[in-house]
GROMACS .gro file of N, CA and C in nm:
model
  531
    1UNK      N    1  10.621   7.604   1.044
    1UNK     CA    2  10.713   7.713   1.026
    1UNK      C    3  10.651   7.837   1.088
    2UNK      N    4  10.730   7.914   1.163
    2UNK     CA    5  10.679   8.031   1.234
    2UNK      C    6  10.699   8.157   1.154
    3UNK      N    7  10.639   8.261   1.203
    3UNK     CA    8  10.653   8.393   1.143
    3UNK      C    9  10.793   8.446   1.178
    4UNK      N   10  10.870   8.502   1.081
    4UNK     CA   11  11.008   8.543   1.105
    4UNK      C   12  11.023   8.645   1.218
    5UNK      N   13  10.935   8.742   1.229
    5UNK     CA   14  10.948   8.844   1.334
    5UNK      C   15  10.922   8.787   1.473
    6UNK      N   16  10.851   8.674   1.481
    6UNK     CA   17  10.818   8.614   1.610
    6UNK      C   18  10.943   8.566   1.681
    7UNK      N   19  11.035   8.504   1.611
    7UNK     CA   20  11.155   8.456   1.678
    7UNK      C   21  11.239   8.574   1.728
    8UNK      N   22  11.244   8.685   1.655
    8UNK     CA   23  11.317   8.804   1.698
    8UNK      C   24  11.251   8.864   1.823
    9UNK      N   25  11.121   8.868   1.827
    9UNK     CA   26  11.047   8.920   1.942
    9UNK      C   27  11.072   8.831   2.063
   10UNK      N   28  11.069   8.701   2.041
   10UNK     CA   29  11.093   8.608   2.152
   10UNK      C   30  11.234   8.628   2.209
   11UNK      N   31  11.333   8.646   2.124
   11UNK     CA   32  11.470   8.672   2.173
   11UNK      C   33  11.476   8.800   2.253
   12UNK      N   34  11.409   8.902   2.207
   12UNK     CA   35  11.410   9.030   2.279
   12UNK      C   36  11.342   9.018   2.416
   13UNK      N   37  11.233   8.945   2.421
   13UNK     CA   38  11.162   8.926   2.548
   13UNK      C   39  11.250   8.849   2.646
   14UNK      N   40  11.314   8.744   2.599
   14UNK     CA   41  11.401   8.665   2.685
   14UNK      C   42  11.519   8.750   2.733
   15UNK      N   43  11.579   8.827   2.643
   15UNK     CA   44  11.692   8.914   2.681
   15UNK      C   45  11.647   9.017   2.784
   16UNK      N   46  11.531   9.078   2.763
   16UNK     CA   47  11.478   9.176   2.858
   16UNK      C   48  11.453   9.111   2.994
   17UNK      N   49  11.394   8.993   2.996
   17UNK     CA   50  11.367   8.923   3.121
   17UNK      C   51  11.497   8.891   3.194
   18UNK      N   52  11.601   8.852   3.121
   18UNK     CA   53  11.730   8.823   3.183
   18UNK      C   54  11.791   8.949   3.244
   19UNK      N   55  11.786   9.061   3.172
   19UNK     CA   56  11.841   9.187   3.222
   19UNK      C   57  11.768   9.230   3.349
   20UNK      N   58  11.635   9.223   3.349
   20UNK     CA   59  11.555   9.260   3.466
   20UNK      C   60  11.585   9.166   3.582
   21UNK      N   61  11.594   9.037   3.554
   21UNK     CA   62  11.623   8.940   3.660
   21UNK      C   63  11.759   8.962   3.723
   22UNK      N   64  11.861   8.988   3.641
   22UNK     CA   65  11.996   9.012   3.694
   22UNK      C   66  11.998   9.142   3.775
   23UNK      N   67  11.933   9.247   3.725
   23UNK     CA   68  11.929   9.373   3.799
   23UNK      C   69  11.857   9.356   3.932
   24UNK      N   70  11.749   9.282   3.934
   24UNK     CA   71  11.673   9.258   4.057
   24UNK      C   72  11.758   9.179   4.156
   25UNK      N   73  11.824   9.074   4.109
   25UNK     CA   74  11.908   8.993   4.197
   25UNK      C   75  12.025   9.074   4.251
   26UNK      N   76  12.084   9.159   4.171
   26UNK     CA   77  12.196   9.243   4.218
   26UNK      C   78  12.148   9.342   4.322
   27UNK      N   79  12.029   9.395   4.306
   27UNK     CA   80  11.971   9.486   4.404
   27UNK      C   81  11.947   9.418   4.536
   28UNK      N   82  11.899   9.295   4.533
   28UNK     CA   83  11.876   9.222   4.657
   28UNK      C   84  12.006   9.186   4.726
   29UNK      N   85  12.106   9.150   4.649
   29UNK     CA   86  12.233   9.110   4.709
   29UNK      C   87  12.301   9.228   4.776
   30UNK      N   88  12.282   9.349   4.724
   30UNK     CA   89  12.346   9.466   4.783
   30UNK      C   90  12.269   9.526   4.897
   31UNK      N   91  12.147   9.482   4.920
   31UNK     CA   92  12.065   9.541   5.026
   31UNK      C   93  12.104   9.484   5.161
   32UNK      N   94  12.099   9.568   5.267
   32UNK     CA   95  12.127   9.516   5.400
   32UNK      C   96  12.021   9.417   5.442
   33UNK      N   97  12.055   9.330   5.537
   33UNK     CA   98  11.963   9.225   5.581
   33UNK      C   99  11.831   9.282   5.631
   34UNK      N  100  11.836   9.391   5.707
   34UNK     CA  101  11.714   9.450   5.760
   34UNK      C  102  11.714   9.599   5.730
   35UNK      N  103  11.690   9.634   5.604
   35UNK     CA  104  11.695   9.774   5.567
   35UNK      C  105  11.583   9.852   5.634
   36UNK      N  106  11.617   9.967   5.686
   36UNK     CA  107  11.517  10.054   5.747
   36UNK      C  108  11.446  10.131   5.638
   37UNK      N  109  11.316  10.129   5.637
   37UNK     CA  110  11.242  10.212   5.544
   37UNK      C  111  11.239  10.353   5.602
   38UNK      N  112  11.241  10.454   5.517
   38UNK     CA  113  11.241  10.592   5.567
   38UNK      C  114  11.124  10.613   5.663
   39UNK      N  115  11.153  10.673   5.776
   39UNK     CA  116  11.049  10.700   5.874
   39UNK      C  117  11.021  10.586   5.970
   40UNK      N  118  11.078  10.467   5.941
   40UNK     CA  119  11.054  10.352   6.029
   40UNK      C  120  11.138  10.368   6.155
   41UNK      N  121  11.081  10.328   6.266
   41UNK     CA  122  11.155  10.334   6.391
   41UNK      C  123  11.238  10.206   6.408
   42UNK      N  124  11.364  10.220   6.449
   42UNK     CA  125  11.446  10.100   6.471
   42UNK      C  126  11.388  10.018   6.585
   43UNK      N  127  11.403   9.886   6.576
   43UNK     CA  128  11.353   9.795   6.680
   43UNK      C  129  11.462   9.774   6.784
   44UNK      N  130  11.427   9.796   6.910
   44UNK     CA  131  11.520   9.781   7.021
   44UNK      C  132  11.467   9.675   7.116
   45UNK      N  133  11.544   9.568   7.135
   45UNK     CA  134  11.508   9.466   7.233
   45UNK      C  135  11.570   9.505   7.366
   46UNK      N  136  11.487   9.517   7.468
   46UNK     CA  137  11.535   9.545   7.603
   46UNK      C  138  11.536   9.413   7.679
   47UNK      N  139  11.656   9.364   7.705
   47UNK     CA  140  11.670   9.240   7.781
   47UNK      C  141  11.652   9.268   7.930
   48UNK      N  142  11.615   9.166   8.007
   48UNK     CA  143  11.605   9.186   8.152
   48UNK      C  144  11.740   9.231   8.209
   49UNK      N  145  11.734   9.323   8.302
   49UNK     CA  146  11.854   9.371   8.369
   49UNK      C  147  11.901   9.264   8.468
   50UNK      N  148  12.029   9.233   8.467
   50UNK     CA  149  12.086   9.140   8.563
   50UNK      C  150  12.099   9.216   8.695
   51UNK      N  151  12.039   9.164   8.803
   51UNK     CA  152  12.038   9.235   8.931
   51UNK      C  153  12.129   9.165   9.031
   52UNK      N  154  12.217   9.245   9.091
   52UNK     CA  155  12.305   9.198   9.198
   52UNK      C  156  12.263   9.273   9.325
   53UNK      N  157  12.186   9.206   9.409
   53UNK     CA  158  12.136   9.271   9.530
   53UNK      C  159  12.086   9.167   9.627
   54UNK      N  160  12.090   9.203   9.754
   54UNK     CA  161  12.033   9.113   9.855
   54UNK      C  162  11.882   9.130   9.862
   55UNK      N  163  11.831   9.239   9.803
   55UNK     CA  164  11.687   9.260   9.797
   55UNK      C  165  11.628   9.170   9.689
   56UNK      N  166  11.496   9.171   9.678
   56UNK     CA  167  11.426   9.088   9.580
   56UNK      C  168  11.468   9.128   9.438
   57UNK      N  169  11.551   9.045   9.372
   57UNK     CA  170  11.598   9.082   9.238
   57UNK      C  171  11.486   9.093   9.135
   58UNK      N  172  11.384   9.009   9.147
   58UNK     CA  173  11.273   9.013   9.050
   58UNK      C  174  11.199   9.146   9.058
   59UNK      N  175  11.176   9.193   9.179
   59UNK     CA  176  11.108   9.321   9.201
   59UNK      C  177  11.189   9.434   9.139
   60UNK      N  178  11.318   9.437   9.164
   60UNK     CA  179  11.404   9.542   9.108
   60UNK      C  180  11.412   9.532   8.956
   61UNK      N  181  11.428   9.411   8.903
   61UNK     CA  182  11.437   9.389   8.758
   61UNK      C  183  11.310   9.438   8.688
   62UNK      N  184  11.195   9.400   8.740
   62UNK     CA  185  11.068   9.439   8.679
   62UNK      C  186  11.045   9.590   8.691
   63UNK      N  187  11.080   9.646   8.806
   63UNK     CA  188  11.062   9.790   8.825
   63UNK      C  189  11.147   9.871   8.730
   64UNK      N  190  11.274   9.835   8.715
   64UNK     CA  191  11.361   9.906   8.622
   64UNK      C  192  11.312   9.891   8.478
   65UNK      N  193  11.271   9.770   8.442
   65UNK     CA  194  11.222   9.746   8.305
   65UNK      C  195  11.099   9.830   8.276
   66UNK      N  196  11.006   9.836   8.371
   66UNK     CA  197  10.884   9.915   8.350
   66UNK      C  198  10.914  10.063   8.339
   67UNK      N  199  11.004  10.113   8.424
   67UNK     CA  200  11.039  10.256   8.419
   67UNK      C  201  11.109  10.290   8.288
   68UNK      N  202  11.202  10.205   8.243
   68UNK     CA  203  11.269  10.231   8.115
   68UNK      C  204  11.172  10.222   7.998
   69UNK      N  205  11.085  10.122   8.001
   69UNK     CA  206  10.988  10.105   7.892
   69UNK      C  207  10.898  10.228   7.880
   70UNK      N  208  10.855  10.284   7.991
   70UNK     CA  209  10.768  10.402   7.984
   70UNK      C  210  10.842  10.520   7.922
   71UNK      N  211  10.971  10.533   7.949
   71UNK     CA  212  11.048  10.643   7.891
   71UNK      C  213  11.069  10.623   7.741
   72UNK      N  214  11.098  10.501   7.698
   72UNK     CA  215  11.112  10.474   7.554
   72UNK      C  216  10.980  10.498   7.482
   73UNK      N  217  10.871  10.457   7.543
   73UNK     CA  218  10.739  10.476   7.482
   73UNK      C  219  10.708  10.625   7.467
   74UNK      N  220  10.740  10.702   7.569
   74UNK     CA  221  10.714  10.846   7.565
   74UNK      C  222  10.797  10.914   7.456
   75UNK      N  223  10.923  10.872   7.439
   75UNK     CA  224  11.008  10.932   7.336
   75UNK      C  225  10.963  10.894   7.195
   76UNK      N  226  10.912  10.773   7.178
   76UNK     CA  227  10.859  10.723   7.050
   76UNK      C  228  10.961  10.731   6.936
   77UNK      N  229  11.089  10.708   6.968
   77UNK     CA  230  11.194  10.708   6.866
   77UNK      C  231  11.224  10.566   6.819
   78UNK      N  232  11.217  10.471   6.912
   78UNK     CA  233  11.242  10.331   6.880
   78UNK      C  234  11.115  10.251   6.903
   79UNK      N  235  11.107  10.139   6.834
   79UNK     CA  236  11.000  10.043   6.859
   79UNK      C  237  11.054   9.946   6.963
   80UNK      N  238  11.003   9.955   7.084
   80UNK     CA  239  11.056   9.877   7.195
   80UNK      C  240  10.999   9.737   7.195
   81UNK      N  241  11.088   9.639   7.201
   81UNK     CA  242  11.050   9.499   7.215
   81UNK      C  243  11.094   9.455   7.353
   82UNK      N  244  11.004   9.397   7.428
   82UNK     CA  245  11.038   9.348   7.562
   82UNK      C  246  11.071   9.201   7.553
   83UNK      N  247  11.163   9.158   7.636
   83UNK     CA  248  11.201   9.018   7.641
   83UNK      C  249  11.082   8.934   7.684
   84UNK      N  250  11.078   8.812   7.633
   84UNK     CA  251  10.970   8.720   7.669
   84UNK      C  252  10.983   8.679   7.814
   85UNK      N  253  10.872   8.643   7.872
   85UNK     CA  254  10.871   8.597   8.010
   85UNK      C  255  10.966   8.478   8.025
   86UNK      N  256  11.049   8.483   8.124
   86UNK     CA  257  11.143   8.374   8.148
   86UNK      C  258  11.275   8.391   8.075
   87UNK      N  259  11.285   8.487   7.983
   87UNK     CA  260  11.410   8.509   7.912
   87UNK      C  261  11.509   8.572   8.009
   88UNK      N  262  11.630   8.523   8.010
   88UNK     CA  263  11.729   8.572   8.106
   88UNK      C  264  11.803   8.692   8.050
   89UNK      N  265  11.850   8.774   8.142
   89UNK     CA  266  11.934   8.886   8.106
   89UNK      C  267  12.077   8.839   8.091
   90UNK      N  268  12.162   8.927   8.043
   90UNK     CA  269  12.303   8.895   8.024
   90UNK      C  270  12.385   9.022   8.029
   91UNK      N  271  12.511   9.008   8.054
   91UNK     CA  272  12.606   9.118   8.043
   91UNK      C  273  12.705   9.092   7.930
   92UNK      N  274  12.681   8.986   7.852
   92UNK     CA  275  12.769   8.945   7.744
   92UNK      C  276  12.718   8.997   7.610
   93UNK      N  277  12.801   9.073   7.540
   93UNK     CA  278  12.762   9.134   7.414
   93UNK      C  279  12.717   9.032   7.310
   94UNK      N  280  12.793   8.926   7.289
   94UNK     CA  281  12.757   8.827   7.186
   94UNK      C  282  12.624   8.759   7.218
   95UNK      N  283  12.605   8.725   7.344
   95UNK     CA  284  12.479   8.660   7.385
   95UNK      C  285  12.361   8.755   7.368
   96UNK      N  286  12.381   8.882   7.402
   96UNK     CA  287  12.274   8.981   7.388
   96UNK      C  288  12.236   9.000   7.241
   97UNK      N  289  12.337   9.010   7.155
   97UNK     CA  290  12.309   9.025   7.011
   97UNK      C  291  12.235   8.904   6.956
   98UNK      N  292  12.275   8.785   6.998
   98UNK     CA  293  12.209   8.663   6.949
   98UNK      C  294  12.062   8.660   6.990
   99UNK      N  295  12.032   8.699   7.114
   99UNK     CA  296  11.893   8.700   7.160
   99UNK      C  297  11.811   8.803   7.081
  100UNK      N  298  11.872   8.918   7.052
  100UNK     CA  299  11.801   9.023   6.978
  100UNK      C  300  11.776   8.983   6.833
  101UNK      N  301  11.872   8.915   6.772
  101UNK     CA  302  11.854   8.871   6.632
  101UNK      C  303  11.736   8.775   6.620
  102UNK      N  304  11.718   8.691   6.722
  102UNK     CA  305  11.609   8.592   6.718
  102UNK      C  306  11.473   8.658   6.705
  103UNK      N  307  11.457   8.779   6.758
  103UNK     CA  308  11.327   8.847   6.751
  103UNK      C  309  11.324   8.957   6.646
  104UNK      N  310  11.431   8.967   6.566
  104UNK     CA  311  11.433   9.064   6.457
  104UNK      C  312  11.460   9.207   6.500
  105UNK      N  313  11.527   9.225   6.613
  105UNK     CA  314  11.559   9.360   6.661
  105UNK      C  315  11.682   9.415   6.589
  106UNK      N  316  11.686   9.546   6.574
  106UNK     CA  317  11.800   9.613   6.514
  106UNK      C  318  11.906   9.646   6.619
  107UNK      N  319  11.861   9.665   6.743
  107UNK     CA  320  11.949   9.700   6.854
  107UNK      C  321  11.907   9.622   6.978
  108UNK      N  322  12.002   9.612   7.072
  108UNK     CA  323  11.973   9.542   7.198
  108UNK      C  324  12.026   9.627   7.313
  109UNK      N  325  11.948   9.636   7.420
  109UNK     CA  326  11.986   9.705   7.542
  109UNK      C  327  11.998   9.600   7.652
  110UNK      N  328  12.111   9.599   7.720
  110UNK     CA  329  12.135   9.497   7.822
  110UNK      C  330  12.231   9.552   7.926
  111UNK      N  331  12.235   9.488   8.041
  111UNK     CA  332  12.329   9.532   8.143
  111UNK      C  333  12.293   9.483   8.281
  112UNK      N  334  12.341   9.556   8.382
  112UNK     CA  335  12.323   9.510   8.519
  112UNK      C  336  12.294   9.626   8.614
  113UNK      N  337  12.232   9.590   8.725
  113UNK     CA  338  12.204   9.682   8.835
  113UNK      C  339  12.266   9.622   8.960
  114UNK      N  340  12.343   9.701   9.031
  114UNK     CA  341  12.407   9.653   9.153
  114UNK      C  342  12.365   9.742   9.269
  115UNK      N  343  12.322   9.676   9.373
  115UNK     CA  344  12.282   9.747   9.496
  115UNK      C  345  12.381   9.708   9.604
  116UNK      N  346  12.447   9.806   9.665
  116UNK     CA  347  12.545   9.779   9.770
  116UNK      C  348  12.521   9.879   9.882
  117UNK      N  349  12.478   9.830   9.998
  117UNK     CA  350  12.446   9.918  10.110
  117UNK      C  351  12.341  10.020  10.068
  118UNK      N  352  12.372  10.147  10.086
  118UNK     CA  353  12.281  10.253  10.042
  118UNK      C  354  12.307  10.297   9.898
  119UNK      N  355  12.414  10.246   9.837
  119UNK     CA  356  12.450  10.285   9.702
  119UNK      C  357  12.390  10.195   9.597
  120UNK      N  358  12.389  10.244   9.475
  120UNK     CA  359  12.336  10.167   9.363
  120UNK      C  360  12.407  10.209   9.235
  121UNK      N  361  12.413  10.117   9.141
  121UNK     CA  362  12.477  10.143   9.013
  121UNK      C  363  12.399  10.071   8.902
  122UNK      N  364  12.368  10.142   8.797
  122UNK     CA  365  12.302  10.084   8.680
  122UNK      C  366  12.400  10.098   8.564
  123UNK      N  367  12.444   9.986   8.509
  123UNK     CA  368  12.541   9.984   8.399
  123UNK      C  369  12.480   9.911   8.281
  124UNK      N  370  12.456   9.982   8.170
  124UNK     CA  371  12.395   9.920   8.053
  124UNK      C  372  12.475   9.950   7.929
  125UNK      N  373  12.451   9.869   7.826
  125UNK     CA  374  12.511   9.887   7.694
  125UNK      C  375  12.402   9.874   7.590
  126UNK      N  376  12.424   9.937   7.477
  126UNK     CA  377  12.334   9.922   7.363
  126UNK      C  378  12.422   9.890   7.242
  127UNK      N  379  12.379   9.792   7.162
  127UNK     CA  380  12.458   9.751   7.046
  127UNK      C  381  12.367   9.720   6.928
  128UNK      N  382  12.419   9.745   6.809
  128UNK     CA  383  12.350   9.705   6.687
  128UNK      C  384  12.359   9.553   6.676
  129UNK      N  385  12.254   9.490   6.629
  129UNK     CA  386  12.257   9.344   6.615
  129UNK      C  387  12.333   9.303   6.490
  130UNK      N  388  12.341   9.389   6.391
  130UNK     CA  389  12.415   9.361   6.269
  130UNK      C  390  12.556   9.416   6.284
  131UNK      N  391  12.651   9.328   6.305
  131UNK     CA  392  12.789   9.370   6.327
  131UNK      C  393  12.850   9.433   6.202
  132UNK      N  394  12.789   9.410   6.087
  132UNK     CA  395  12.843   9.464   5.961
  132UNK      C  396  12.822   9.614   5.948
  133UNK      N  397  12.742   9.674   6.037
  133UNK     CA  398  12.720   9.818   6.028
  133UNK      C  399  12.846   9.896   6.056
  134UNK      N  400  12.941   9.833   6.127
  134UNK     CA  401  13.064   9.902   6.162
  134UNK      C  402  13.049   9.993   6.282
  135UNK      N  403  12.930   9.998   6.339
  135UNK     CA  404  12.906  10.083   6.457
  135UNK      C  405  12.947  10.007   6.582
  136UNK      N  406  13.033  10.069   6.659
  136UNK     CA  407  13.072  10.011   6.787
  136UNK      C  408  12.954  10.019   6.882
  137UNK      N  409  12.943   9.925   6.974
  137UNK     CA  410  12.836   9.933   7.073
  137UNK      C  411  12.848  10.061   7.156
  138UNK      N  412  12.735  10.115   7.194
  138UNK     CA  413  12.733  10.229   7.285
  138UNK      C  414  12.756  10.169   7.423
  139UNK      N  415  12.878  10.173   7.468
  139UNK     CA  416  12.917  10.106   7.591
  139UNK      C  417  12.916  10.203   7.708
  140UNK      N  418  12.911  10.144   7.823
  140UNK     CA  419  12.932  10.216   7.946
  140UNK      C  420  12.838  10.334   7.966
  141UNK      N  421  12.710  10.310   7.942
  141UNK     CA  422  12.612  10.409   7.984
  141UNK      C  423  12.584  10.372   8.128
  142UNK      N  424  12.627  10.452   8.219
  142UNK     CA  425  12.609  10.411   8.357
  142UNK      C  426  12.559  10.524   8.444
  143UNK      N  427  12.490  10.484   8.548
  143UNK     CA  428  12.437  10.577   8.646
  143UNK      C  429  12.485  10.527   8.782
  144UNK      N  430  12.569  10.602   8.846
  144UNK     CA  431  12.613  10.569   8.982
  144UNK      C  432  12.546  10.671   9.073
  145UNK      N  433  12.499  10.626   9.185
  145UNK     CA  434  12.435  10.721   9.273
  145UNK      C  435  12.451  10.678   9.418
  146UNK      N  436  12.417  10.769   9.504
  146UNK     CA  437  12.424  10.739   9.646
  146UNK      C  438  12.306  10.656   9.694
  147UNK      N  439  12.196  10.660   9.621
  147UNK     CA  440  12.078  10.582   9.660
  147UNK      C  441  12.002  10.540   9.535
  148UNK      N  442  11.918  10.440   9.552
  148UNK     CA  443  11.840  10.391   9.438
  148UNK      C  444  11.745  10.499   9.386
  149UNK      N  445  11.698  10.585   9.474
  149UNK     CA  446  11.608  10.693   9.432
  149UNK      C  447  11.675  10.794   9.340
  150UNK      N  448  11.807  10.805   9.346
  150UNK     CA  449  11.878  10.898   9.259
  150UNK      C  450  11.892  10.847   9.117
  151UNK      N  451  11.875  10.719   9.097
  151UNK     CA  452  11.887  10.662   8.963
  151UNK      C  453  11.764  10.694   8.878
  152UNK      N  454  11.649  10.694   8.938
  152UNK     CA  455  11.523  10.708   8.863
  152UNK      C  456  11.519  10.833   8.775
  153UNK      N  457  11.558  10.952   8.825
  153UNK     CA  458  11.554  11.070   8.736
  153UNK      C  459  11.648  11.058   8.616
  154UNK      N  460  11.756  10.980   8.628
  154UNK     CA  461  11.853  10.967   8.519
  154UNK      C  462  11.806  10.871   8.409
  155UNK      N  463  11.697  10.799   8.432
  155UNK     CA  464  11.648  10.706   8.331
  155UNK      C  465  11.600  10.779   8.206
  156UNK      N  466  11.551  10.902   8.220
  156UNK     CA  467  11.511  10.981   8.103
  156UNK      C  468  11.630  11.005   8.011
  157UNK      N  469  11.741  11.047   8.068
  157UNK     CA  470  11.860  11.073   7.988
  157UNK      C  471  11.915  10.944   7.927
  158UNK      N  472  11.911  10.836   8.002
  158UNK     CA  473  11.956  10.707   7.951
  158UNK      C  474  11.872  10.666   7.830
  159UNK      N  475  11.740  10.674   7.841
  159UNK     CA  476  11.652  10.639   7.729
  159UNK      C  477  11.678  10.730   7.609
  160UNK      N  478  11.705  10.856   7.635
  160UNK     CA  479  11.735  10.950   7.527
  160UNK      C  480  11.863  10.915   7.455
  161UNK      N  481  11.968  10.882   7.531
  161UNK     CA  482  12.095  10.844   7.469
  161UNK      C  483  12.080  10.719   7.383
  162UNK      N  484  12.013  10.619   7.437
  162UNK     CA  485  11.995  10.494   7.363
  162UNK      C  486  11.913  10.519   7.237
  163UNK      N  487  11.808  10.598   7.247
  163UNK     CA  488  11.723  10.627   7.131
  163UNK      C  489  11.800  10.701   7.023
  164UNK      N  490  11.881  10.798   7.063
  164UNK     CA  491  11.961  10.872   6.963
  164UNK      C  492  12.063  10.780   6.897
  165UNK      N  493  12.123  10.690   6.975
  165UNK     CA  494  12.219  10.594   6.920
  165UNK      C  495  12.149  10.505   6.816
  166UNK      N  496  12.030  10.457   6.849
  166UNK     CA  497  11.956  10.369   6.757
  166UNK      C  498  11.913  10.444   6.631
  167UNK      N  499  11.897  10.574   6.642
  167UNK     CA  500  11.859  10.655   6.526
  167UNK      C  501  11.980  10.687   6.439
  168UNK      N  502  12.101  10.651   6.487
  168UNK     CA  503  12.221  10.671   6.407
  168UNK      C  504  12.300  10.794   6.443
  169UNK      N  505  12.261  10.863   6.550
  169UNK     CA  506  12.333  10.983   6.590
  169UNK      C  507  12.455  10.945   6.674
  170UNK      N  508  12.555  11.031   6.672
  170UNK     CA  509  12.673  11.009   6.756
  170UNK      C  510  12.637  11.042   6.900
  171UNK      N  511  12.670  10.952   6.989
  171UNK     CA  512  12.640  10.969   7.131
  171UNK      C  513  12.767  10.939   7.209
  172UNK      N  514  12.797  11.025   7.304
  172UNK     CA  515  12.915  11.003   7.388
  172UNK      C  516  12.877  10.911   7.503
  173UNK      N  517  12.946  10.796   7.515
  173UNK     CA  518  12.917  10.708   7.628
  173UNK      C  519  12.970  10.769   7.756
  174UNK      N  520  12.925  10.714   7.866
  174UNK     CA  521  12.978  10.759   7.994
  174UNK      C  522  12.868  10.779   8.097
  175UNK      N  523  12.906  10.841   8.205
  175UNK     CA  524  12.813  10.863   8.315
  175UNK      C  525  12.707  10.964   8.277
  176UNK      N  526  12.591  10.947   8.332
  176UNK     CA  527  12.481  11.039   8.304
  176UNK      C  528  12.481  11.157   8.400
  177UNK      N  529  12.555  11.148   8.507
  177UNK     CA  530  12.559  11.260   8.602
  177UNK      C  531  12.688  11.334   8.586
   0.00000   0.00000   0.00000
């Protein structure tokens, strides 16, 4: 035979444990899949740029990626993730989001570069990987220029727009010039 107060204490402990367990489970269920901790930089996966040119596409793809990466690094607003070697670029939103989710990125940057005669065009998009955020992709960030050399100065503004979008600020899509 047990002490009478012991059974009451045991009931209270079990009830308390159940209340704490239910509250903890409800908190987890309501939390977003990848909650940002205050001060944490959002993760941005930069996919390889799809290149349409008669020139060496690999050279152009790597050059653009390196120039953009240096600008994102200098801004230090996002944590930049580079695509793995051999990973292909895409212009398809669903495919880009799927590739970014695989590496745990919050956002994905993808698009294409077209070289035609002396002209060039860089067309990129940035999108949240979690479609439940309700944020539309930052579409149609584009740089059209008369020459490839004119695109390079606009990469700073492009990186700035993408970084502000990833930080949750409203950004107007469109041409950078």
